[in-house]
Coordinates of C-alpha atoms in Angstrom, one line a residue:
X19 CA 20.7 -13.0 -27.4
X20 CA 23.2 -10.4 -26.0
X21 CA 21.3 -7.8 -27.4
X22 CA 17.9 -9.1 -26.0
X23 CA 19.6 -9.3 -22.7
X24 CA 20.6 -5.7 -22.5
X25 CA 17.0 -4.8 -22.7
X26 CA 16.4 -6.7 -19.3
X27 CA 17.0 -5.3 -15.6
X28 CA 19.2 -8.0 -13.7
X29 CA 17.4 -7.5 -10.5
X30 CA 14.0 -6.5 -10.9
X31 CA 10.8 -8.7 -12.5
X32 CA 7.6 -7.6 -14.4
X33 CA 4.1 -8.4 -12.7
X34 CA 4.2 -11.8 -14.2
X35 CA 7.7 -12.7 -12.5
X36 CA 10.0 -12.5 -15.6
X37 CA 13.2 -10.7 -15.8
X38 CA 11.8 -6.7 -16.3
X39 CA 12.1 -5.6 -20.1
X40 CA 13.9 -2.1 -19.6
X41 CA 11.5 -0.5 -22.6
X42 CA 8.2 -1.4 -21.4
X43 CA 8.8 -1.3 -17.5
X44 CA 10.3 1.1 -14.9
X45 CA 11.4 4.9 -15.4
X46 CA 9.5 7.9 -14.8
X47 CA 6.1 7.3 -15.8
X48 CA 5.4 4.4 -13.6
X49 CA 7.2 5.9 -10.8
X50 CA 5.2 9.2 -10.9
X51 CA 2.2 7.0 -10.8
X52 CA 3.1 6.3 -7.1
X53 CA 3.8 10.3 -6.1
X54 CA -0.1 10.7 -5.9
X55 CA -0.4 7.9 -3.0
X56 CA 2.3 10.4 -0.9
X57 CA 0.8 13.7 -1.7
X58 CA -2.6 12.0 -0.5
X59 CA -1.4 10.4 2.6
X60 CA 0.4 13.7 3.3
X61 CA -3.0 15.5 3.2
X62 CA -4.7 13.0 5.3
X63 CA -2.2 12.6 8.0
X64 CA -0.8 16.2 8.4
X65 CA -4.4 18.0 7.6
X66 CA -6.1 15.5 10.3
X67 CA -3.1 16.2 13.1
X68 CA -2.4 19.6 12.9
X69 CA -6.1 20.5 13.7
X70 CA -7.5 17.9 15.5
X71 CA -6.9 19.2 19.0
X72 CA -9.6 21.7 18.5
X73 CA -12.2 19.1 17.2
X74 CA -11.3 17.5 20.4
X75 CA -11.6 20.6 22.6
X76 CA -14.4 22.5 20.6
X77 CA -16.7 20.1 19.7
X78 CA -15.9 16.7 21.8
X79 CA -15.6 19.0 25.1
X80 CA -12.6 17.0 26.2
X81 CA -9.9 18.8 28.4
X82 CA -6.8 20.4 27.3
X83 CA -4.2 17.8 28.4
X84 CA -6.4 14.8 27.2
X85 CA -6.9 16.8 23.9
X86 CA -3.0 16.7 23.3
X87 CA -2.2 13.2 24.1
X88 CA -4.9 12.0 21.5
X89 CA -3.2 13.9 18.7
X90 CA 0.5 12.7 20.2
X91 CA -0.5 9.1 20.8
X92 CA -2.2 9.0 16.8
X93 CA 1.2 10.7 15.4
X94 CA 3.4 8.6 17.5
X95 CA 1.5 5.3 16.4
X96 CA 1.9 6.1 12.7
X97 CA 5.7 6.0 12.7
X98 CA 5.7 3.5 15.1
X99 CA 3.6 1.4 12.6
X100 CA 6.2 2.0 10.0
X101 CA 8.6 -0.7 11.6
X102 CA 5.5 -3.0 11.1
X103 CA 4.8 -1.8 7.5
X104 CA 8.8 -2.5 6.5
X105 CA 8.5 -5.6 8.1
X106 CA 5.5 -6.9 6.0
X107 CA 7.1 -5.5 3.1
X108 CA 10.8 -7.0 3.3
X109 CA 9.6 -10.4 4.8
X110 CA 6.1 -11.4 3.3
X111 CA 4.3 -8.7 0.9
X112 CA 6.2 -6.8 -0.9
X113 CA 6.3 -3.2 -1.4
X114 CA 3.5 -2.8 -4.2
X115 CA 1.3 -5.3 -2.2
X116 CA 2.1 -3.2 1.2
X117 CA 1.1 0.0 -0.6
X118 CA -2.3 -1.3 -2.1
X119 CA -3.0 -2.8 1.3
X120 CA -2.4 0.0 3.2
X121 CA -3.6 2.8 1.2
X122 CA -6.9 1.2 1.2
X123 CA -6.9 0.8 5.0
X124 CA -5.9 4.5 4.9
X125 CA -9.1 5.3 2.8
X126 CA -11.5 3.3 5.3
X127 CA -9.8 5.4 8.1
X128 CA -10.5 8.7 6.7
X129 CA -14.1 7.9 5.4
X130 CA -15.0 6.6 8.9
X131 CA -13.2 9.7 10.2
X132 CA -15.7 12.1 7.5
X133 CA -18.7 9.9 9.2
X134 CA -17.8 10.5 12.7
X135 CA -17.4 14.3 12.3
X136 CA -20.8 14.5 10.3
X137 CA -23.3 12.3 12.0
X138 CA -24.7 14.2 15.4
X139 CA -25.3 10.7 17.2
X140 CA -21.2 10.4 16.9
X141 CA -20.6 13.7 19.1
X142 CA -21.9 15.4 21.9
X143 CA -24.5 18.2 21.8
X144 CA -23.1 21.7 21.6
X145 CA -22.4 23.7 24.9
X146 CA -25.0 25.7 26.4
X147 CA -23.4 28.1 28.8
X148 CA -19.9 27.7 30.6
X149 CA -20.9 24.6 32.7
X150 CA -22.9 22.7 30.6
X151 CA -20.6 21.1 28.2
X152 CA -20.9 17.3 28.0
X153 CA -17.9 15.4 27.1
X154 CA -18.3 12.8 24.3
X155 CA -19.0 9.4 25.8
X156 CA -17.5 5.8 25.1
X157 CA -19.1 5.2 22.1
X158 CA -18.3 8.0 20.2
X159 CA -14.7 7.9 21.5
X160 CA -14.6 4.8 20.3
X161 CA -15.6 5.4 16.7
X162 CA -13.2 8.2 16.9
X163 CA -10.4 6.1 18.0
X164 CA -11.3 3.3 15.1
X165 CA -10.9 6.0 12.4
X166 CA -7.7 7.8 13.8
X167 CA -6.0 4.1 14.3
X168 CA -7.1 2.6 10.6
X169 CA -5.5 6.2 9.2
X170 CA -2.6 5.4 11.7
X171 CA -2.1 1.9 10.1
X172 CA -2.4 3.2 6.6
X173 CA 0.1 5.7 7.2
X174 CA 2.8 3.0 8.7
X175 CA 2.3 0.8 5.9
X176 CA 2.6 3.4 3.1
X177 CA 5.6 5.5 4.6
X178 CA 7.4 2.3 4.6
X179 CA 7.1 1.4 1.2
X180 CA 6.0 4.4 -1.1
X181 CA 9.7 5.8 -1.6
X182 CA 11.1 2.7 -1.7
X183 CA 8.8 1.2 -4.6
X184 CA 9.3 4.2 -6.3
X185 CA 13.2 4.0 -6.7
X186 CA 12.7 0.5 -7.6
X187 CA 11.7 1.6 -10.9
X188 CA 15.4 2.9 -12.0
X189 CA 18.2 0.8 -12.6
X190 CA 21.3 2.0 -10.3
X191 CA 23.5 0.2 -13.1
X192 CA 22.2 2.3 -15.9
X193 CA 23.6 6.1 -15.7
X194 CA 20.5 7.7 -17.7
X195 CA 18.0 5.9 -15.1
X196 CA 20.6 6.8 -12.0
X197 CA 19.9 10.2 -13.1
X198 CA 16.2 9.9 -13.2
X199 CA 16.2 8.1 -9.7
X200 CA 18.0 11.3 -8.4
X201 CA 15.3 13.6 -9.7
X202 CA 12.5 11.3 -8.7
X203 CA 14.0 11.5 -5.0
X204 CA 13.8 15.6 -5.3
X205 CA 10.5 15.0 -6.8
X206 CA 9.5 12.8 -3.8
X207 CA 10.2 15.7 -1.2
X208 CA 8.5 18.5 -3.1
X209 CA 5.6 16.4 -2.9
X210 CA 5.7 15.8 0.6
X211 CA 6.0 19.4 1.1
X212 CA 3.3 20.3 -1.4
X213 CA 1.4 17.7 0.4
X214 CA 2.0 19.2 4.2
X215 CA 1.5 22.9 2.6
X216 CA -2.1 21.9 1.4
X217 CA -2.7 20.1 4.4
X218 CA -2.3 23.2 6.8
X219 CA -3.7 25.7 4.5
X220 CA -6.5 24.5 2.2
X221 CA -7.7 21.6 4.3
X222 CA -7.5 23.3 7.5
X223 CA -9.8 26.3 6.0
X224 CA -12.2 23.6 4.8
X225 CA -12.7 21.9 8.2
X226 CA -13.0 25.5 10.2
X227 CA -15.2 27.1 7.2
X228 CA -17.1 24.4 5.6
X229 CA -16.9 21.2 7.5
X230 CA -15.1 18.8 8.8
X231 CA -16.5 16.1 7.0
X232 CA -16.2 17.6 3.9
X233 CA -12.4 18.0 4.2
X234 CA -12.1 14.2 5.3
X235 CA -14.5 13.2 2.8
X236 CA -12.1 15.0 0.2
X237 CA -9.1 13.3 1.8
X238 CA -10.7 9.8 1.8
X239 CA -12.0 10.3 -2.1
X240 CA -8.4 11.8 -3.4
X241 CA -6.7 8.7 -1.6
X242 CA -9.4 6.2 -3.5
X243 CA -8.4 7.9 -6.8
X244 CA -4.8 7.8 -6.0
X245 CA -5.0 3.9 -5.7
X246 CA -6.8 3.6 -8.8
X247 CA -4.0 5.6 -10.3
X248 CA -1.6 3.7 -8.6
X249 CA -3.0 0.1 -9.9
X250 CA -3.4 1.4 -13.2
X251 CA 0.6 0.9 -13.4
X252 CA 0.6 -2.8 -12.2
X253 CA 2.0 -4.2 -15.6
X254 CA 4.3 -1.0 -16.2
X255 CA 6.0 -1.5 -12.5
X256 CA 9.2 -3.3 -12.0
X257 CA 9.3 -5.6 -9.0
X258 CA 12.4 -6.4 -7.0
X259 CA 12.4 -9.3 -4.4
X260 CA 12.6 -9.0 -0.6
X261 CA 15.7 -9.6 1.0
X262 CA 14.3 -10.4 4.4
X263 CA 14.1 -8.2 7.4
X264 CA 17.0 -6.8 9.2
X265 CA 15.1 -6.9 12.6
X266 CA 15.1 -10.8 12.3
X267 CA 18.9 -10.7 11.5
X268 CA 19.7 -8.5 14.4
X269 CA 17.3 -10.9 16.9
X270 CA 19.0 -13.8 15.5
X271 CA 22.5 -12.6 16.6
X272 CA 21.2 -11.6 20.1
X273 CA 19.3 -14.9 20.4
X274 CA 22.7 -16.8 19.7
X275 CA 24.8 -14.5 21.8
X276 CA 22.3 -15.3 24.8
X277 CA 22.4 -19.0 24.3
X278 CA 26.1 -19.0 24.2
X279 CA 26.1 -16.4 27.3
X280 CA 28.0 -19.1 29.4
X281 CA 30.8 -19.9 26.8
X282 CA 34.2 -18.5 26.7
X283 CA 35.3 -16.1 24.1
X284 CA 38.5 -17.6 22.0
X285 CA 41.8 -15.9 22.7
X286 CA 42.3 -15.7 18.9
X287 CA 39.4 -13.9 17.0
X288 CA 40.4 -15.7 14.0
X289 CA 38.6 -18.6 15.8
X290 CA 35.5 -17.2 15.4
X291 CA 32.9 -18.2 12.7
X292 CA 33.0 -16.1 9.4
X293 CA 31.5 -17.2 6.1
X294 CA 31.1 -13.8 4.5
X295 CA 33.0 -13.1 1.0
X296 CA 36.4 -11.4 1.7
X297 CA 35.2 -8.2 -0.1
X298 CA 32.1 -7.9 2.2
X299 CA 33.7 -8.7 5.3
X300 CA 33.5 -6.0 8.5
X301 CA 36.4 -6.7 10.6
X302 CA 36.0 -7.6 14.5
X303 CA 35.8 -5.0 16.9
X304 CA 36.6 -5.2 20.9
X305 CA 33.3 -3.3 21.7
X306 CA 30.0 -5.1 22.7
X307 CA 32.0 -8.1 23.0
X308 CA 29.3 -10.1 24.8
X309 CA 27.7 -10.1 21.2
X310 CA 30.7 -11.9 19.8
X311 CA 29.5 -15.4 21.6
X312 CA 27.0 -15.5 19.0
X313 CA 29.8 -16.5 16.7
X314 CA 31.4 -19.1 18.6
X315 CA 31.1 -22.5 17.1
X316 CA 29.6 -24.9 19.3
X317 CA 28.8 -28.4 19.0
X318 CA 26.1 -29.1 16.2
X319 CA 26.6 -25.6 14.9
X320 CA 28.2 -26.4 11.7
X321 CA 25.3 -28.8 10.6
X322 CA 23.7 -27.3 7.5
X323 CA 20.3 -26.9 6.6
X324 CA 18.5 -28.2 3.9
X325 CA 18.3 -26.7 0.5
X326 CA 20.3 -25.3 -2.2
X327 CA 21.7 -22.3 0.0
X328 CA 22.5 -24.8 2.7
X329 CA 24.0 -22.9 6.0
X330 CA 24.2 -23.0 9.4
X331 CA 21.0 -22.4 11.6
X332 CA 21.4 -18.3 12.1
X333 CA 19.8 -18.7 15.5
X334 CA 22.9 -20.9 16.8
X335 CA 25.2 -19.4 14.9
X336 CA 25.8 -16.1 13.2
X337 CA 29.1 -15.1 11.3
X338 CA 31.6 -12.0 12.8
X339 CA 30.1 -9.8 10.1
X340 CA 26.8 -10.1 11.0
X341 CA 27.9 -9.7 14.5
X342 CA 29.6 -6.6 14.0
X343 CA 26.9 -5.2 11.7
X344 CA 24.5 -5.7 15.1
X345 CA 27.3 -3.9 17.3
X346 CA 27.3 -0.8 14.5
X347 CA 23.4 -0.5 15.0
X348 CA 24.1 -0.7 18.8
X349 CA 26.6 2.4 18.6
X350 CA 23.8 4.3 17.1
X351 CA 21.5 3.8 20.2
X352 CA 23.3 6.8 22.5
X353 CA 22.9 9.6 19.6
X354 CA 19.3 7.8 18.7
X355 CA 18.2 8.2 22.4
X356 CA 19.2 11.9 22.6
X357 CA 17.3 12.9 19.6
X358 CA 14.0 11.6 20.6
X359 CA 13.4 14.7 22.9
X360 CA 13.6 17.0 19.8
X361 CA 10.2 15.2 18.7
X362 CA 8.6 15.8 22.0
X363 CA 9.1 19.2 21.5
X364 CA 8.1 19.0 18.1
X365 CA 4.6 17.5 19.1
X366 CA 4.0 20.7 21.0
X367 CA 3.3 22.6 17.5
X368 CA 0.7 20.4 16.9
X369 CA -0.8 20.8 20.3
X370 CA -0.5 23.3 23.0
X371 CA 0.8 25.7 20.5
X372 CA -2.5 25.3 18.1
X373 CA -4.7 25.8 21.3
X374 CA -3.0 28.8 22.2
X375 CA -3.8 30.4 18.5
X376 CA -7.5 29.5 19.0
X377 CA -7.6 31.9 21.9
X378 CA -5.7 35.1 20.2
X379 CA -6.7 37.2 17.7
X380 CA -6.0 35.8 14.3
X381 CA -7.9 38.3 12.0
X382 CA -5.7 39.5 9.2
X383 CA -8.0 42.8 7.3
X384 CA -11.4 40.4 6.8
X385 CA -9.6 37.5 7.1
X386 CA -9.8 34.7 10.1
X387 CA -6.7 32.7 10.0
X388 CA -7.6 29.0 11.4
X389 CA -5.8 28.5 14.2
X390 CA -4.0 24.8 13.0
X391 CA -3.0 26.9 9.9
X392 CA -0.3 28.7 12.0
X393 CA 1.6 25.3 11.5
X394 CA 2.4 26.9 7.9
X395 CA 5.0 29.4 9.6
X396 CA 6.6 26.0 10.7
X397 CA 6.6 24.4 7.1
X398 CA 8.3 27.9 5.8
X399 CA 10.9 28.0 8.2
X400 CA 12.0 24.6 7.2
X401 CA 11.9 25.4 3.6
X402 CA 13.7 28.8 4.3
X403 CA 16.5 27.2 6.5
X404 CA 17.2 24.4 3.9
X405 CA 17.3 27.3 1.2
X406 CA 19.8 29.5 3.5
X407 CA 21.8 26.6 4.4
X408 CA 21.9 25.1 0.9
X409 CA 22.8 28.7 -0.8
X410 CA 24.6 30.5 1.7
X411 CA 25.9 28.5 4.5
X412 CA 27.4 25.4 2.9
X413 CA 29.5 27.4 0.2
X414 CA 31.1 29.9 3.0
X415 CA 31.7 26.6 5.1
X416 CA 33.4 25.1 2.1
X417 CA 35.5 28.0 1.6
X418 CA 36.6 28.5 5.5
X419 CA 36.6 24.5 6.6
X420 CA 37.0 23.1 3.4
X421 CA 34.0 20.8 4.0
X422 CA 30.5 20.8 2.3
X423 CA 28.7 21.8 5.1
X424 CA 28.1 20.6 8.6
X425 CA 28.5 17.5 9.7
X426 CA 25.3 14.9 10.2
X427 CA 26.3 15.3 14.2
X428 CA 26.8 19.2 13.7
X429 CA 23.0 19.2 12.4
X430 CA 21.5 17.2 15.2
X431 CA 23.5 19.7 17.7
X432 CA 22.1 22.9 16.2
X433 CA 18.5 21.3 15.9
X434 CA 18.3 20.1 19.4
X435 CA 19.3 23.9 20.3
X436 CA 16.9 25.5 18.3
X437 CA 14.1 23.5 19.6
X438 CA 15.3 24.3 22.9
X439 CA 15.4 28.1 22.0
X440 CA 11.9 27.6 20.7
X441 CA 10.3 26.1 24.2
X442 CA 11.9 29.0 25.8
X443 CA 10.6 31.5 23.3
X444 CA 7.1 29.7 23.7
X445 CA 7.0 30.3 27.4
X446 CA 7.9 34.2 27.0
X447 CA 4.8 34.4 24.5
X448 CA 2.6 32.7 27.0
X449 CA 3.5 34.9 29.9
X450 CA 2.4 37.6 27.5
X451 CA -0.9 36.0 26.5
X452 CA -1.5 35.3 30.2
X453 CA -1.1 38.7 31.5
X454 CA -3.8 39.7 28.7
X455 CA -6.1 37.2 29.7
X456 CA -6.2 38.0 33.2
X457 CA -6.0 41.7 32.3
X458 CA -9.2 41.4 30.4
X459 CA -10.8 39.2 32.7
X460 CA -11.0 36.7 29.9
X461 CA -9.4 33.8 32.1
X462 CA -12.7 32.5 32.8
X463 CA -14.1 32.4 29.5
X464 CA -13.3 30.8 26.1
X465 CA -13.6 34.1 24.1
X466 CA -10.5 35.7 21.6
X467 CA -8.2 37.7 23.6
X468 CA -6.8 40.9 22.7
X469 CA -3.2 39.9 21.7
X470 CA -2.3 38.8 18.2
X471 CA -1.4 35.3 17.3
X472 CA 1.8 36.6 15.5
X473 CA 3.6 36.3 19.0
X474 CA 4.0 32.9 18.5
X475 CA 5.7 33.3 15.6
X476 CA 9.5 32.7 16.9
X477 CA 8.6 29.6 18.3
X478 CA 7.1 28.2 15.0
X479 CA 10.3 29.2 13.2
X480 CA 12.8 28.5 16.2
X481 CA 11.5 24.8 16.1
X482 CA 11.1 24.5 12.5
X483 CA 14.5 25.5 11.7
X484 CA 15.6 23.2 14.3
X485 CA 13.4 20.5 12.3
X486 CA 15.5 21.2 9.0
X487 CA 18.6 20.8 11.0
X488 CA 17.7 17.7 12.8
X489 CA 15.8 15.9 10.2
X490 CA 18.2 16.0 7.3
X491 CA 21.2 15.2 10.2
X492 CA 19.5 12.1 11.3
X493 CA 18.8 11.2 8.1
X494 CA 22.3 11.5 7.0
X495 CA 23.7 9.8 10.4
X496 CA 21.8 7.0 10.6
X497 CA 22.0 6.1 6.7
X498 CA 25.7 6.9 6.7
X499 CA 26.9 5.3 9.8
X500 CA 25.3 1.9 9.2
X501 CA 26.2 -1.3 7.9
X502 CA 25.2 -1.6 4.4
X503 CA 22.9 -4.5 4.5
X504 CA 21.0 -2.7 7.4
X505 CA 20.1 0.7 5.4
X506 CA 16.5 -0.1 5.7
X507 CA 16.7 -0.9 9.5
X508 CA 18.4 2.0 10.2
X509 CA 16.0 4.5 8.7
X510 CA 13.4 2.6 10.7
X511 CA 15.5 3.5 14.0
X512 CA 15.5 7.0 12.5
X513 CA 11.4 6.9 12.7
X514 CA 11.3 5.5 16.2
X515 CA 13.0 8.5 17.3
X516 CA 9.9 10.7 16.0
X517 CA 7.2 7.6 17.2
X518 CA 8.8 7.7 20.7
X519 CA 9.0 11.8 20.8
X520 CA 5.2 11.7 20.7
X521 CA 4.7 9.1 23.3
X522 CA 7.1 10.5 25.5
X523 CA 4.9 13.9 25.0
X524 CA 1.9 12.0 26.2
X525 CA 3.4 10.7 29.0
X526 CA 4.9 14.0 30.0
X527 CA 1.5 15.5 30.0
X528 CA 0.2 13.1 31.9
X529 CA 2.7 13.1 34.7
X530 CA 2.9 17.0 34.8
X531 CA -1.4 16.8 34.8
X532 CA -0.9 14.1 37.8
X533 CA 2.1 15.8 39.8
X534 CA 1.2 19.6 39.0
X535 CA -2.5 19.0 39.4
X536 CA -3.3 20.5 42.8
X537 CA -0.8 24.0 41.8
X538 CA -2.0 27.0 40.8
X539 CA -5.0 27.4 43.0
X540 CA -6.0 23.9 42.2
X541 CA -6.1 24.4 38.3
X542 CA -2.5 22.8 37.8
X543 CA -0.3 23.8 34.9
X544 CA -2.6 22.2 32.3
X545 CA -5.9 23.0 33.1
X546 CA -8.7 22.0 31.0
X547 CA -8.8 25.7 30.0
X548 CA -5.4 27.1 29.1
X549 CA -6.6 30.4 30.5
X550 CA -6.7 28.9 34.0
X551 CA -3.4 27.1 33.8
X552 CA 0.2 27.7 33.4
X553 CA 1.3 26.6 30.1
X554 CA 4.3 28.5 30.0
X555 CA 5.6 26.8 33.4
X556 CA 5.3 23.5 30.9
X557 CA 7.2 25.1 28.2
X558 CA 9.9 26.1 30.5
X559 CA 10.0 22.5 31.9
X560 CA 10.7 21.1 28.2
X561 CA 13.3 24.0 27.7
X562 CA 15.2 22.7 30.9
X563 CA 14.9 19.3 29.9
X564 CA 16.2 20.3 26.4
X565 CA 19.3 21.7 27.9
X566 CA 20.0 18.7 29.8
X567 CA 19.4 16.6 26.8
X568 CA 21.8 18.7 24.9
X569 CA 24.6 18.2 27.4
X570 CA 23.8 14.5 27.5
X571 CA 23.8 14.5 23.4
X572 CA 27.3 16.3 23.4
X573 CA 28.7 13.4 25.5
X574 CA 27.4 10.8 23.3
X575 CA 28.4 12.7 20.1
X576 CA 32.1 13.1 21.6
X577 CA 32.0 9.1 22.6
X578 CA 30.7 8.2 19.4
X579 CA 33.5 7.2 16.7
X580 CA 32.3 7.9 13.0
X581 CA 33.0 5.8 10.4
X582 CA 35.1 7.1 7.4
X583 CA 32.9 8.9 4.9
X584 CA 32.4 7.5 1.2
X585 CA 32.9 9.8 -1.8
X586 CA 30.1 12.0 -2.2
X587 CA 28.7 10.5 -5.1
X588 CA 28.4 7.3 -3.2
X589 CA 27.2 8.8 -0.4
X590 CA 24.2 10.3 -2.5
X591 CA 23.7 6.9 -4.2
X592 CA 23.5 5.5 -0.3
X593 CA 20.9 8.1 0.4
X594 CA 18.6 7.9 -2.4
X595 CA 18.5 4.1 -1.9
X596 CA 18.5 3.6 1.6
X597 CA 16.4 6.5 3.0
X598 CA 13.2 4.6 1.1
X599 CA 11.7 3.9 4.2
X600 CA 12.4 6.9 6.4
X601 CA 11.3 9.9 4.1
X602 CA 8.0 8.5 5.0
X603 CA 7.9 11.1 7.4
X604 CA 6.9 11.2 5.3

């Protein structure tokens, strides 16, 4: 009996609900079946996002600012829906069903987008002259929005569960499988990079040179095949029981505190309710004391719910440890808020920077670089920065400071600084581009300007290098500084910075369009044709906001009191398991 039990995984079951047999379930092969979903998700989402603005302006004849907002709203919604996907996976569906359902939704979305770009009835007629461009009508835009937001919904559900379900296939208590899990995590990042590179090179080329419907059709078919491969491993997977959504736990503390807002806190904190085992308790702190009222024992609060795991109603009474967990999450909010602007800057690399590229000379020999493929320099900057940091900076920093690299807060600061420099560089490049447009008399047309597209490389490299620092810094910060029981929630909090960054970009574009619409001879900063506008002023505004935001970040970082770091091996463990919903950026 003992020998048989050693072949089972304590916290996992098979597809029939029995204890998972180690020899028949889990391990690298089932985990590999899950990775196909991830590469297809990246291929679809990034392949659409980086080149969508050229379709909206060139085929649907939408104004420049409107095109940019469609893209940023799409990406923002994709990241925001990660919270919905995570909630459903944690509370109702489980990761397996969530992946299966949302991958099918994304397949339908890319298929709909392929049809929307193929059928002539779903796009306006081509332009005949500079003043006869007809914009897409409401019906045509409606079909496009249905396709995009089906894809966003699918992406959100997949981001929240794919990496987590992959790591579920390994047993942390087994040393061999534990090392395999770290290998899977590395492969997960590799597949993300592979999917992104294929999207910004091969897929964008197919969109521009062969046809968008072909490119989106490839996305749909590849995702459908990935779903079949994923389902083929059903009997081999290990399934872990959901522990409930941390979001619900946070709301329970807040609701209990609000309901007891008129009650006075006891002089002795030991009188507050606590039922957490001693080894797992978090000691009481004096910050955010309003939340302590959730742990005040009121009349009838200790009446137990019916059931084997009887406990007081959590909506009325919360343990001190649960309250402290919420306090810890609240302490992350200033850092969270000051990192949102980076992703607003990032959004420009997929919208206005691509529009800039579409007006410039992009030939290398006899090959015409697609405007959307300029983002390959962005991806290259990320990979180069990570390699230099890992092989050069970290060893030198360890010799000088005795620490293995920069802290998470220092990396975030570097990311914010580099993105601000990137916007300043973008403003300078746009000044040069506009000078050429005016000098050649091309400002009234949409023709190719005699200026090389490679003057945009510095802005892509600076913002890309910034992402390498801020993404890893944010991930490390939110995982290591959050409560053990809320690692999923902390990575969800991280993803909302991406989402809100895209939405802030849309809001900022709308505000600038409204306020500065009458400047520049009536064209405004963000004119329908960027040759008529002052995109350099918009980039300059983002650079100024970046400086202000950086100052606020420094204040927030000084105010924040970080938790003591755990040993490196334990930290890596936490990142591998806790980032399951975050790496989702995916």
